[in-house]
Amino acid sequence: FEFRSPEWDPISQGAKNLITQMLTFDPSIRPTAETVLMSPWLKFKGTPKSTPLSKDFVTRLSGFRAFSKLKKVALTALAQQLPDEKIESLQKTFRALDQNGDGMLSVEEIREAIVQQGLKPPKALEDILQAIDCNGSGSLDYTEFLAAMLDQKVYMQRDVCWAAFRIFDLDGDGKITREELGKVLNGDSVQELFGTRKIEKMIEEVDKDGDGAVDFEEFCAMMSSKAEPPSKRQKLN
């Protein structure tokens, strides 16, 4: 493999050496994944610097739980679309929290980080994280973490909000229908993760004019709405 200039000029020799080893054609002499992970260069570069948590870290986690179901889904989808420059600080925070480097945040890792920052973990921390854990894995993956921690100033930018809307508006007619939402959420899965009634309820929560679909203005209103206290939502339900 040739490290051509100028693309590879900024890359350190240590990184190039490691890449060369991983590209060894003969598997009998190619380093194993375990060996690569123990390389001095990767261990040094892979150790994230301690990143202070934002003062509203716990508030954002708690607030996400009270969002409407469609808003949670929209933020999760949007988190996968945003460019790195818009979420750089969150990327650093996630790496700092992920102490064992498995790409997941456990309740223990998050609780320990909150305590280390001199903040008080909420008593219902496990319940809060469970509400953010959309896939039910028992931990927060990178996308779930981003969805919960995104700053409203970021996702309420008109172009960002429009990009999120277009994820669900499959035919581009300016409305999100039950059918479109179902296709996006369930994909080609034989076993539907979101049933018809659940999807209808998600639409109903946001559909202000009662036409059975969500237009862009309704979508923006949903995204800009603040989380309601759990007690209030329970009374409404």
Coordinates of N, CA, C and O in Angstrom, one line a residue, residues 176-183 196 199-201 203-204 207 211-213:
I176 N -46.4 14.1 6.1 CA -46.0 12.8 6.6 C -47.2 12.0 6.9 O -48.0 12.4 7.8
T177 N -47.5 11.0 6.2 CA -48.7 10.1 6.4 C -48.4 9.0 7.3 O -47.2 8.7 7.6
R178 N -49.4 8.3 7.7 CA -49.2 7.1 8.5 C -48.4 6.0 7.8 O -47.5 5.4 8.4
E179 N -48.7 5.9 6.5 CA -48.0 4.9 5.7 C -46.5 5.2 5.6 O -45.7 4.3 5.7
E180 N -46.2 6.5 5.4 CA -44.8 6.8 5.2 C -44.1 6.6 6.5 O -42.9 6.1 6.6
L181 N -44.7 7.0 7.6 CA -44.0 6.9 8.9 C -43.8 5.4 9.2 O -42.8 5.0 9.7
G182 N -44.8 4.6 8.9 CA -44.7 3.1 9.1 C -43.5 2.5 8.2 O -42.8 1.7 8.7
K183 N -43.4 3.0 7.0 CA -42.3 2.5 6.2 C -40.9 2.9 6.7 O -40.0 2.1 6.7
T196 N -49.8 -0.5 13.8 CA -50.6 0.5 13.2 C -51.2 1.5 14.2 O -51.1 2.7 14.0
I199 N -48.5 3.9 15.5 CA -48.1 4.9 14.5 C -49.2 6.0 14.4 O -48.9 7.2 14.3
E200 N -50.5 5.5 14.4 CA -51.6 6.5 14.4 C -51.5 7.4 15.5 O -51.8 8.6 15.4
K201 N -51.2 6.9 16.7 CA -51.1 7.8 17.9 C -50.0 8.8 17.8 O -50.1 9.9 18.2
I203 N -48.9 10.1 15.0 CA -49.4 11.2 14.1 C -50.4 12.1 14.8 O -50.3 13.3 14.7
E204 N -51.3 11.5 15.6 CA -52.4 12.2 16.3 C -51.8 13.2 17.3 O -52.4 14.3 17.5
D207 N -50.7 16.1 14.8 CA -51.6 16.6 13.8 C -52.6 17.6 14.3 O -53.7 17.2 14.8
D211 N -56.0 16.4 9.8 CA -56.2 15.9 8.4 C -55.5 14.5 8.3 O -55.5 13.9 7.2
G212 N -55.1 14.0 9.4 CA -54.5 12.6 9.4 C -53.1 12.5 9.0 O -52.5 11.4 8.8
A213 N -52.4 13.7 8.8 CA -51.0 13.7 8.4 C -50.3 14.9 9.1 O -50.9 15.7 9.7

